Amino acid sequence: MIHFKNDHLTVFQSSLYQTTSAIIQTDDVMVMTDPNWLPHEVQAIREYVDRELGDKQLYIIYTHSDFDHIIGSGAFPEAKVIASEELKAHEHKKEIMQKVSEFDQRYYIKRDYEPHYPSVDHAISCDGERLELGSLSLTFYKAPGHTHDGLFTVVEPLGIFLSGDYLSDVEFPFIFSSYIDYKNTMKKAATILENHSIQIHVPGHGSVTNNPDEILKRLKESTYYINHLLQGGEKLETHCREQYPFFEGMKSIHFENIKLARKEDGKAH
């Protein structure tokens, strides 16, 4: 389940949708993202934290409110939670937790903790907001489009970019909130890569990379998809099949993306 590891970063990857949970640790702090999915996977993360935490404070960054990213929240009651102010003020918390319950019901899953919607201690309200955690400096950027409450985090001096459900190597852009917002978030991602010395990229789904060319490729592919979505058509589908190995399993989301983009574009004109 450990997908990537170096001196300061350990990334767990679920069997479901290659969903990631990153743990960043120094001598004085531990920062985690999105503990997930299956009970034995959450338990493995919990056991790792128990071995490594010592007397350090544990923080969890929730990159957005999709139920698969908050499903492990109840397993880490001692953590201080960081998320966007939009996630904190979400109007549909009950519906999100209902999806967790429906998932566990559908697959007869029992958990040794009670899932709950995260209670946010540090709500991020603007781009460029920073939080100093021990020797780490975290800079945050709002990232709407996939959902309205997404959050990018840059962890310095380690040069780690935590992008949530953007810039994946296994998923084309999933637009559940706003096509226009998503376009702007891609521009923001490009600015982040220009203005920060990014050494490692951790997507919410897919593979960690420390290759600068691969990071730029992911940005380029996602931007290409967004910029050609209004036209749709076979050319874009062919591109997706070539770039994303599980496209056939996600094709319905692609068609929903096209509908949403055309609806928003129509309103803009």
PDB file of C-alpha atoms in Angstrom:
ATOM      1  CA  MET A   1       0.000   0.000   0.000  1.00  0.00           C
ATOM      2  CA  ILE A   2       2.993   2.346   0.433  1.00  0.00           C
ATOM      3  CA  HIS A   3       3.370   3.770  -3.048  1.00  0.00           C
ATOM      4  CA  PHE A   4       6.190   6.286  -2.505  1.00  0.00           C
ATOM      5  CA  LYS A   5       8.655   6.986   0.282  1.00  0.00           C
ATOM      6  CA  ASN A   6      11.620   9.260   0.920  1.00  0.00           C
ATOM      7  CA  ASP A   7      13.099  10.891   4.035  1.00  0.00           C
ATOM      8  CA  HIS A   8      10.117  13.190   4.656  1.00  0.00           C
ATOM      9  CA  LEU A   9       7.244  11.887   2.530  1.00  0.00           C
ATOM     10  CA  THR A  10       5.320   8.622   2.622  1.00  0.00           C
ATOM     11  CA  VAL A  11       2.388   8.173   0.253  1.00  0.00           C
ATOM     12  CA  PHE A  12      -0.185   5.430   0.696  1.00  0.00           C
ATOM     13  CA  GLN A  13      -2.233   4.433  -2.347  1.00  0.00           C
ATOM     14  CA  SER A  14      -5.591   2.693  -2.122  1.00  0.00           C
ATOM     15  CA  SER A  15      -6.633  -0.207  -4.339  1.00  0.00           C
ATOM     16  CA  LEU A  16      -9.713   1.862  -5.202  1.00  0.00           C
ATOM     17  CA  TYR A  17      -9.173   4.505  -7.877  1.00  0.00           C
ATOM     18  CA  GLN A  18      -5.472   4.736  -6.894  1.00  0.00           C
ATOM     19  CA  THR A  19      -6.541   7.259  -4.238  1.00  0.00           C
ATOM     20  CA  THR A  20      -3.598   8.671  -2.281  1.00  0.00           C
ATOM     21  CA  SER A  21      -2.964   9.705   1.291  1.00  0.00           C
ATOM     22  CA  ALA A  22       0.304  11.547   1.879  1.00  0.00           C
ATOM     23  CA  ILE A  23       2.153  11.798   5.168  1.00  0.00           C
ATOM     24  CA  ILE A  24       4.817  14.475   5.509  1.00  0.00           C
ATOM     25  CA  GLN A  25       6.935  14.356   8.636  1.00  0.00           C
ATOM     26  CA  THR A  26       9.793  16.271  10.183  1.00  0.00           C
ATOM     27  CA  ASP A  27      11.304  16.202  13.656  1.00  0.00           C
ATOM     28  CA  ASP A  28       8.545  18.455  14.987  1.00  0.00           C
ATOM     29  CA  VAL A  29       5.348  17.923  12.962  1.00  0.00           C
ATOM     30  CA  MET A  30       3.356  15.433  10.890  1.00  0.00           C
ATOM     31  CA  VAL A  31       0.985  16.497   8.099  1.00  0.00           C
ATOM     32  CA  MET A  32      -1.385  14.095   6.360  1.00  0.00           C
ATOM     33  CA  THR A  33      -3.816  14.370   3.444  1.00  0.00           C
ATOM     34  CA  ASP A  34      -7.146  12.622   2.911  1.00  0.00           C
ATOM     35  CA  PRO A  35      -6.884   9.309   4.854  1.00  0.00           C
ATOM     36  CA  ASN A  36      -8.795   6.733   2.794  1.00  0.00           C
ATOM     37  CA  TRP A  37     -10.472   4.210   1.599  1.00  0.00           C
ATOM     38  CA  LEU A  38     -10.968   0.622   2.755  1.00  0.00           C
ATOM     39  CA  PRO A  39     -10.844  -0.246   6.473  1.00  0.00           C
ATOM     40  CA  HIS A  40      -7.563  -2.187   6.286  1.00  0.00           C
ATOM     41  CA  GLU A  41      -6.009   0.693   4.327  1.00  0.00           C
ATOM     42  CA  VAL A  42      -7.090   3.291   6.881  1.00  0.00           C
ATOM     43  CA  GLN A  43      -5.820   0.946   9.603  1.00  0.00           C
ATOM     44  CA  ALA A  44      -2.411   0.706   7.910  1.00  0.00           C
ATOM     45  CA  ILE A  45      -2.198   4.505   7.847  1.00  0.00           C
ATOM     46  CA  ARG A  46      -3.296   4.651  11.493  1.00  0.00           C
ATOM     47  CA  GLU A  47      -0.604   2.128  12.484  1.00  0.00           C
ATOM     48  CA  TYR A  48       2.045   4.083  10.579  1.00  0.00           C
ATOM     49  CA  VAL A  49       1.030   7.292  12.355  1.00  0.00           C
ATOM     50  CA  ASP A  50       1.109   5.537  15.731  1.00  0.00           C
ATOM     51  CA  ARG A  51       4.650   4.301  15.060  1.00  0.00           C
ATOM     52  CA  GLU A  52       6.005   7.622  13.818  1.00  0.00           C
ATOM     53  CA  LEU A  53       4.082  10.404  15.560  1.00  0.00           C
ATOM     54  CA  GLY A  54       5.671  10.382  19.011  1.00  0.00           C
ATOM     55  CA  ASP A  55       4.909  13.697  20.724  1.00  0.00           C
ATOM     56  CA  LYS A  56       4.485  15.601  17.431  1.00  0.00           C
ATOM     57  CA  GLN A  57       1.227  17.305  16.506  1.00  0.00           C
ATOM     58  CA  LEU A  58      -0.736  15.628  13.705  1.00  0.00           C
ATOM     59  CA  TYR A  59      -2.438  17.804  11.078  1.00  0.00           C
ATOM     60  CA  ILE A  60      -4.742  16.609   8.309  1.00  0.00           C
ATOM     61  CA  ILE A  61      -5.311  18.581   5.125  1.00  0.00           C
ATOM     62  CA  TYR A  62      -8.567  17.677   3.407  1.00  0.00           C
ATOM     63  CA  THR A  63      -8.064  18.597  -0.235  1.00  0.00           C
ATOM     64  CA  HIS A  64     -11.824  18.651  -0.917  1.00  0.00           C
ATOM     65  CA  SER A  65     -15.080  17.180   0.352  1.00  0.00           C
ATOM     66  CA  ASP A  66     -15.673  14.228  -1.986  1.00  0.00           C
ATOM     67  CA  PHE A  67     -16.664  11.355   0.274  1.00  0.00           C
ATOM     68  CA  ASP A  68     -13.741   9.135  -0.737  1.00  0.00           C
ATOM     69  CA  HIS A  69     -11.319  11.763   0.566  1.00  0.00           C
ATOM     70  CA  ILE A  70     -12.931  12.215   3.990  1.00  0.00           C
ATOM     71  CA  ILE A  71     -13.983   8.610   4.601  1.00  0.00           C
ATOM     72  CA  GLY A  72     -11.139   8.022   7.094  1.00  0.00           C
ATOM     73  CA  SER A  73     -11.731  11.158   9.130  1.00  0.00           C
ATOM     74  CA  GLY A  74     -13.033   9.429  12.243  1.00  0.00           C
ATOM     75  CA  ALA A  75      -9.866   7.332  12.625  1.00  0.00           C
ATOM     76  CA  PHE A  76      -7.688  10.325  13.607  1.00  0.00           C
ATOM     77  CA  PRO A  77      -9.508  12.177  16.410  1.00  0.00           C
ATOM     78  CA  GLU A  78      -6.325  13.836  17.689  1.00  0.00           C
ATOM     79  CA  ALA A  79      -5.586  15.626  14.426  1.00  0.00           C
ATOM     80  CA  LYS A  80      -5.977  19.329  13.801  1.00  0.00           C
ATOM     81  CA  VAL A  81      -7.783  19.800  10.494  1.00  0.00           C
ATOM     82  CA  ILE A  82      -6.888  22.180   7.663  1.00  0.00           C
ATOM     83  CA  ALA A  83      -9.274  22.763   4.754  1.00  0.00           C
ATOM     84  CA  SER A  84     -10.827  25.520   2.680  1.00  0.00           C
ATOM     85  CA  GLU A  85     -13.478  27.713   4.264  1.00  0.00           C
ATOM     86  CA  GLU A  86     -15.845  26.343   1.616  1.00  0.00           C
ATOM     87  CA  LEU A  87     -15.323  22.798   2.897  1.00  0.00           C
ATOM     88  CA  LYS A  88     -15.937  23.983   6.457  1.00  0.00           C
ATOM     89  CA  ALA A  89     -19.178  25.740   5.491  1.00  0.00           C
ATOM     90  CA  HIS A  90     -20.411  23.057   3.065  1.00  0.00           C
ATOM     91  CA  GLU A  91     -24.215  23.035   2.828  1.00  0.00           C
ATOM     92  CA  HIS A  92     -24.488  19.319   2.103  1.00  0.00           C
ATOM     93  CA  LYS A  93     -22.469  17.654   4.863  1.00  0.00           C
ATOM     94  CA  LYS A  94     -25.240  15.164   5.637  1.00  0.00           C
ATOM     95  CA  GLU A  95     -25.505  14.121   1.992  1.00  0.00           C
ATOM     96  CA  ILE A  96     -21.734  13.583   1.798  1.00  0.00           C
ATOM     97  CA  MET A  97     -21.745  11.394   4.884  1.00  0.00           C
ATOM     98  CA  GLN A  98     -24.745   9.534   3.477  1.00  0.00           C
ATOM     99  CA  LYS A  99     -22.544   8.554   0.525  1.00  0.00           C
ATOM    100  CA  VAL A 100     -20.017   7.085   2.977  1.00  0.00           C
ATOM    101  CA  SER A 101     -22.797   5.089   4.618  1.00  0.00           C
ATOM    102  CA  GLU A 102     -24.176   3.920   1.261  1.00  0.00           C
ATOM    103  CA  PHE A 103     -20.721   2.794   0.140  1.00  0.00           C
ATOM    104  CA  ASP A 104     -20.172   0.749   3.289  1.00  0.00           C
ATOM    105  CA  GLN A 105     -23.695  -0.691   3.089  1.00  0.00           C
ATOM    106  CA  ARG A 106     -23.279  -1.677  -0.559  1.00  0.00           C
ATOM    107  CA  TYR A 107     -20.060  -3.598   0.087  1.00  0.00           C
ATOM    108  CA  TYR A 108     -20.868  -4.916   3.608  1.00  0.00           C
ATOM    109  CA  ILE A 109     -17.988  -2.923   5.076  1.00  0.00           C
ATOM    110  CA  LYS A 110     -17.438  -2.598   8.817  1.00  0.00           C
ATOM    111  CA  ARG A 111     -15.105   0.026  10.251  1.00  0.00           C
ATOM    112  CA  ASP A 112     -13.594   0.233  13.722  1.00  0.00           C
ATOM    113  CA  TYR A 113     -14.202   3.984  13.799  1.00  0.00           C
ATOM    114  CA  GLU A 114     -17.200   6.188  13.123  1.00  0.00           C
ATOM    115  CA  PRO A 115     -16.805   8.242   9.939  1.00  0.00           C
ATOM    116  CA  HIS A 116     -17.755  11.877  10.349  1.00  0.00           C
ATOM    117  CA  TYR A 117     -17.526  15.101   8.386  1.00  0.00           C
ATOM    118  CA  PRO A 118     -14.252  16.836   9.284  1.00  0.00           C
ATOM    119  CA  SER A 119     -14.377  19.572  11.905  1.00  0.00           C
ATOM    120  CA  VAL A 120     -12.041  22.250  10.523  1.00  0.00           C
ATOM    121  CA  ASP A 121      -9.561  23.970  12.853  1.00  0.00           C
ATOM    122  CA  HIS A 122      -7.756  26.081  10.230  1.00  0.00           C
ATOM    123  CA  ALA A 123     -10.059  27.308   7.455  1.00  0.00           C
ATOM    124  CA  ILE A 124      -8.205  28.721   4.448  1.00  0.00           C
ATOM    125  CA  SER A 125      -9.887  31.844   3.093  1.00  0.00           C
ATOM    126  CA  CYS A 126      -7.589  33.231   0.391  1.00  0.00           C
ATOM    127  CA  ASP A 127      -4.846  32.413  -2.091  1.00  0.00           C
ATOM    128  CA  GLY A 128      -1.344  32.691  -0.715  1.00  0.00           C
ATOM    129  CA  GLU A 129      -2.427  32.137   2.886  1.00  0.00           C
ATOM    130  CA  ARG A 130       0.391  30.547   4.839  1.00  0.00           C
ATOM    131  CA  LEU A 131       0.649  28.382   7.905  1.00  0.00           C
ATOM    132  CA  GLU A 132       3.933  27.735   9.692  1.00  0.00           C
ATOM    133  CA  LEU A 133       3.979  24.253  11.220  1.00  0.00           C
ATOM    134  CA  GLY A 134       7.264  23.637  12.959  1.00  0.00           C
ATOM    135  CA  SER A 135       9.976  23.710  10.315  1.00  0.00           C
ATOM    136  CA  LEU A 136       7.417  23.501   7.491  1.00  0.00           C
ATOM    137  CA  SER A 137       5.816  26.410   5.704  1.00  0.00           C
ATOM    138  CA  LEU A 138       2.505  25.617   3.994  1.00  0.00           C
ATOM    139  CA  THR A 139       1.119  27.925   1.308  1.00  0.00           C
ATOM    140  CA  PHE A 140      -2.475  27.412   0.207  1.00  0.00           C
ATOM    141  CA  TYR A 141      -4.422  28.234  -2.943  1.00  0.00           C
ATOM    142  CA  LYS A 142      -8.140  27.815  -3.564  1.00  0.00           C
ATOM    143  CA  ALA A 143      -8.770  25.205  -6.266  1.00  0.00           C
ATOM    144  CA  PRO A 144     -12.433  25.169  -7.333  1.00  0.00           C
ATOM    145  CA  GLY A 145     -13.749  23.385 -10.399  1.00  0.00           C
ATOM    146  CA  HIS A 146     -13.593  19.709  -9.537  1.00  0.00           C
ATOM    147  CA  THR A 147     -15.549  20.629  -6.424  1.00  0.00           C
ATOM    148  CA  HIS A 148     -16.186  24.151  -5.173  1.00  0.00           C
ATOM    149  CA  ASP A 149     -14.106  23.598  -2.028  1.00  0.00           C
ATOM    150  CA  GLY A 150     -10.797  22.311  -3.445  1.00  0.00           C
ATOM    151  CA  LEU A 151      -7.438  23.318  -2.010  1.00  0.00           C
ATOM    152  CA  PHE A 152      -3.875  23.254  -3.355  1.00  0.00           C
ATOM    153  CA  THR A 153      -1.021  23.101  -0.832  1.00  0.00           C
ATOM    154  CA  VAL A 154       2.675  23.775  -1.365  1.00  0.00           C
ATOM    155  CA  VAL A 155       4.910  22.446   1.415  1.00  0.00           C
ATOM    156  CA  GLU A 156       8.247  24.201   1.747  1.00  0.00           C
ATOM    157  CA  PRO A 157      11.192  23.843   2.027  1.00  0.00           C
ATOM    158  CA  LEU A 158      10.491  20.285   0.796  1.00  0.00           C
ATOM    159  CA  GLY A 159       8.982  21.452  -2.502  1.00  0.00           C
ATOM    160  CA  ILE A 160       5.914  19.191  -2.260  1.00  0.00           C
ATOM    161  CA  PHE A 161       2.806  20.080  -4.256  1.00  0.00           C
ATOM    162  CA  LEU A 162      -0.397  18.479  -2.953  1.00  0.00           C
ATOM    163  CA  SER A 163      -2.917  18.955  -5.749  1.00  0.00           C
ATOM    164  CA  GLY A 164      -5.969  16.961  -4.665  1.00  0.00           C
ATOM    165  CA  ASP A 165      -8.048  15.770  -7.621  1.00  0.00           C
ATOM    166  CA  TYR A 166      -6.157  17.781 -10.236  1.00  0.00           C
ATOM    167  CA  LEU A 167      -3.182  16.989 -12.477  1.00  0.00           C
ATOM    168  CA  SER A 168      -3.633  13.232 -12.264  1.00  0.00           C
ATOM    169  CA  ASP A 169      -1.845  10.775 -14.524  1.00  0.00           C
ATOM    170  CA  VAL A 170      -4.794   8.338 -14.391  1.00  0.00           C
ATOM    171  CA  GLU A 171      -7.816  10.676 -14.533  1.00  0.00           C
ATOM    172  CA  PHE A 172      -8.752  13.329 -17.038  1.00  0.00           C
ATOM    173  CA  PRO A 173     -10.319  16.386 -15.321  1.00  0.00           C
ATOM    174  CA  PHE A 174     -13.530  15.506 -13.473  1.00  0.00           C
ATOM    175  CA  ILE A 175     -15.662  18.669 -13.389  1.00  0.00           C
ATOM    176  CA  PHE A 176     -18.291  18.327 -10.666  1.00  0.00           C
ATOM    177  CA  SER A 177     -18.529  22.017  -9.779  1.00  0.00           C
ATOM    178  CA  SER A 178     -17.657  24.497 -12.542  1.00  0.00           C
ATOM    179  CA  TYR A 179     -15.999  24.355 -15.959  1.00  0.00           C
ATOM    180  CA  ILE A 180     -15.025  28.036 -15.803  1.00  0.00           C
ATOM    181  CA  ASP A 181     -13.568  27.609 -12.321  1.00  0.00           C
ATOM    182  CA  TYR A 182     -11.650  24.557 -13.515  1.00  0.00           C
ATOM    183  CA  LYS A 183     -10.078  26.533 -16.374  1.00  0.00           C
ATOM    184  CA  ASN A 184      -8.966  29.215 -13.915  1.00  0.00           C
ATOM    185  CA  THR A 185      -7.621  26.607 -11.504  1.00  0.00           C
ATOM    186  CA  MET A 186      -5.436  25.174 -14.275  1.00  0.00           C
ATOM    187  CA  LYS A 187      -4.005  28.672 -14.809  1.00  0.00           C
ATOM    188  CA  LYS A 188      -3.405  28.898 -11.081  1.00  0.00           C
ATOM    189  CA  ALA A 189      -1.595  25.551 -11.110  1.00  0.00           C
ATOM    190  CA  ALA A 190       0.682  26.849 -13.853  1.00  0.00           C
ATOM    191  CA  THR A 191       1.454  29.931 -11.746  1.00  0.00           C
ATOM    192  CA  ILE A 192       2.252  27.745  -8.740  1.00  0.00           C
ATOM    193  CA  LEU A 193       4.723  25.717 -10.789  1.00  0.00           C
ATOM    194  CA  GLU A 194       6.338  28.939 -11.992  1.00  0.00           C
ATOM    195  CA  ASN A 195       6.560  30.617  -8.589  1.00  0.00           C
ATOM    196  CA  HIS A 196       7.473  27.703  -6.322  1.00  0.00           C
ATOM    197  CA  SER A 197      10.352  25.270  -6.550  1.00  0.00           C
ATOM    198  CA  ILE A 198       8.259  22.093  -6.825  1.00  0.00           C
ATOM    199  CA  GLN A 199      10.263  18.888  -6.384  1.00  0.00           C
ATOM    200  CA  ILE A 200       7.483  16.345  -5.847  1.00  0.00           C
ATOM    201  CA  HIS A 201       3.871  16.258  -6.989  1.00  0.00           C
ATOM    202  CA  VAL A 202       1.267  14.203  -5.097  1.00  0.00           C
ATOM    203  CA  PRO A 203      -2.083  13.929  -6.924  1.00  0.00           C
ATOM    204  CA  GLY A 204      -5.261  12.755  -5.204  1.00  0.00           C
ATOM    205  CA  HIS A 205      -5.443   9.807  -7.622  1.00  0.00           C
ATOM    206  CA  GLY A 206      -2.549   8.190  -9.433  1.00  0.00           C
ATOM    207  CA  SER A 207       1.213   8.247  -9.080  1.00  0.00           C
ATOM    208  CA  VAL A 208       3.565  10.496  -7.174  1.00  0.00           C
ATOM    209  CA  THR A 209       6.277  11.989  -9.366  1.00  0.00           C
ATOM    210  CA  ASN A 210       9.534  13.809  -8.677  1.00  0.00           C
ATOM    211  CA  ASN A 211      10.177  14.330 -12.398  1.00  0.00           C
ATOM    212  CA  PRO A 212       9.731  18.033 -13.366  1.00  0.00           C
ATOM    213  CA  ASP A 213       8.916  17.097 -16.968  1.00  0.00           C
ATOM    214  CA  GLU A 214       6.189  14.707 -15.822  1.00  0.00           C
ATOM    215  CA  ILE A 215       4.639  17.393 -13.597  1.00  0.00           C
ATOM    216  CA  LEU A 216       4.505  19.793 -16.549  1.00  0.00           C
ATOM    217  CA  LYS A 217       3.119  17.025 -18.783  1.00  0.00           C
ATOM    218  CA  ARG A 218       0.221  16.477 -16.386  1.00  0.00           C
ATOM    219  CA  LEU A 219      -0.548  20.180 -16.409  1.00  0.00           C
ATOM    220  CA  LYS A 220      -0.332  20.249 -20.201  1.00  0.00           C
ATOM    221  CA  GLU A 221      -2.632  17.222 -20.648  1.00  0.00           C
ATOM    222  CA  SER A 222      -5.258  18.525 -18.216  1.00  0.00           C
ATOM    223  CA  THR A 223      -5.171  21.966 -19.825  1.00  0.00           C
ATOM    224  CA  TYR A 224      -5.500  20.440 -23.299  1.00  0.00           C
ATOM    225  CA  TYR A 225      -8.544  18.500 -22.154  1.00  0.00           C
ATOM    226  CA  ILE A 226     -10.206  21.568 -20.635  1.00  0.00           C
ATOM    227  CA  ASN A 227      -9.455  23.752 -23.651  1.00  0.00           C
ATOM    228  CA  HIS A 228     -10.934  21.242 -26.113  1.00  0.00           C
ATOM    229  CA  LEU A 229     -13.901  20.107 -24.038  1.00  0.00           C
ATOM    230  CA  LEU A 230     -16.498  22.400 -25.619  1.00  0.00           C
ATOM    231  CA  GLN A 231     -15.831  20.862 -29.022  1.00  0.00           C
ATOM    232  CA  GLY A 232     -15.899  17.312 -27.648  1.00  0.00           C
ATOM    233  CA  GLY A 233     -15.775  14.806 -30.467  1.00  0.00           C
ATOM    234  CA  GLU A 234     -13.740  11.737 -31.362  1.00  0.00           C
ATOM    235  CA  LYS A 235     -10.398  13.557 -31.359  1.00  0.00           C
ATOM    236  CA  LEU A 236     -10.679  14.367 -27.659  1.00  0.00           C
ATOM    237  CA  GLU A 237     -11.873  10.857 -26.858  1.00  0.00           C
ATOM    238  CA  THR A 238      -8.900   9.405 -28.734  1.00  0.00           C
ATOM    239  CA  HIS A 239      -6.592  11.709 -26.772  1.00  0.00           C
ATOM    240  CA  CYS A 240      -8.138  10.516 -23.496  1.00  0.00           C
ATOM    241  CA  ARG A 241      -7.761   6.851 -24.448  1.00  0.00           C
ATOM    242  CA  GLU A 242      -4.100   7.423 -25.219  1.00  0.00           C
ATOM    243  CA  GLN A 243      -3.346   9.385 -22.044  1.00  0.00           C
ATOM    244  CA  TYR A 244      -5.592   7.790 -19.423  1.00  0.00           C
ATOM    245  CA  PRO A 245      -5.543   3.976 -19.165  1.00  0.00           C
ATOM    246  CA  PHE A 246      -8.962   3.711 -17.484  1.00  0.00           C
ATOM    247  CA  PHE A 247     -10.847   6.087 -19.775  1.00  0.00           C
ATOM    248  CA  GLU A 248     -13.420   3.483 -20.801  1.00  0.00           C
ATOM    249  CA  GLY A 249     -14.421   3.044 -17.173  1.00  0.00           C
ATOM    250  CA  MET A 250     -14.868   6.804 -16.696  1.00  0.00           C
ATOM    251  CA  LYS A 251     -16.314   7.756 -20.074  1.00  0.00           C
ATOM    252  CA  SER A 252     -19.705   8.733 -18.625  1.00  0.00           C
ATOM    253  CA  ILE A 253     -17.977  11.459 -16.597  1.00  0.00           C
ATOM    254  CA  HIS A 254     -16.426  12.785 -19.808  1.00  0.00           C
ATOM    255  CA  PHE A 255     -19.878  13.188 -21.367  1.00  0.00           C
ATOM    256  CA  GLU A 256     -21.181  14.883 -18.214  1.00  0.00           C
ATOM    257  CA  ASN A 257     -18.192  17.250 -18.397  1.00  0.00           C
ATOM    258  CA  ILE A 258     -19.161  18.226 -21.944  1.00  0.00           C
ATOM    259  CA  LYS A 259     -22.752  18.923 -20.906  1.00  0.00           C
ATOM    260  CA  LEU A 260     -21.688  21.075 -17.960  1.00  0.00           C
ATOM    261  CA  ALA A 261     -19.107  22.987 -19.997  1.00  0.00           C
ATOM    262  CA  ARG A 262     -21.579  23.784 -22.787  1.00  0.00           C
ATOM    263  CA  LYS A 263     -24.221  24.832 -20.279  1.00  0.00           C
ATOM    264  CA  GLU A 264     -21.822  27.237 -18.541  1.00  0.00           C
ATOM    265  CA  ASP A 265     -20.442  28.509 -21.837  1.00  0.00           C
ATOM    266  CA  GLY A 266     -23.980  29.195 -23.059  1.00  0.00           C
ATOM    267  CA  LYS A 267     -24.758  31.212 -19.946  1.00  0.00           C
ATOM    268  CA  ALA A 268     -21.506  33.182 -20.335  1.00  0.00           C
ATOM    269  CA  HIS A 269     -22.649  34.272 -23.794  1.00  0.00           C
TER     270      HIS A 269
END
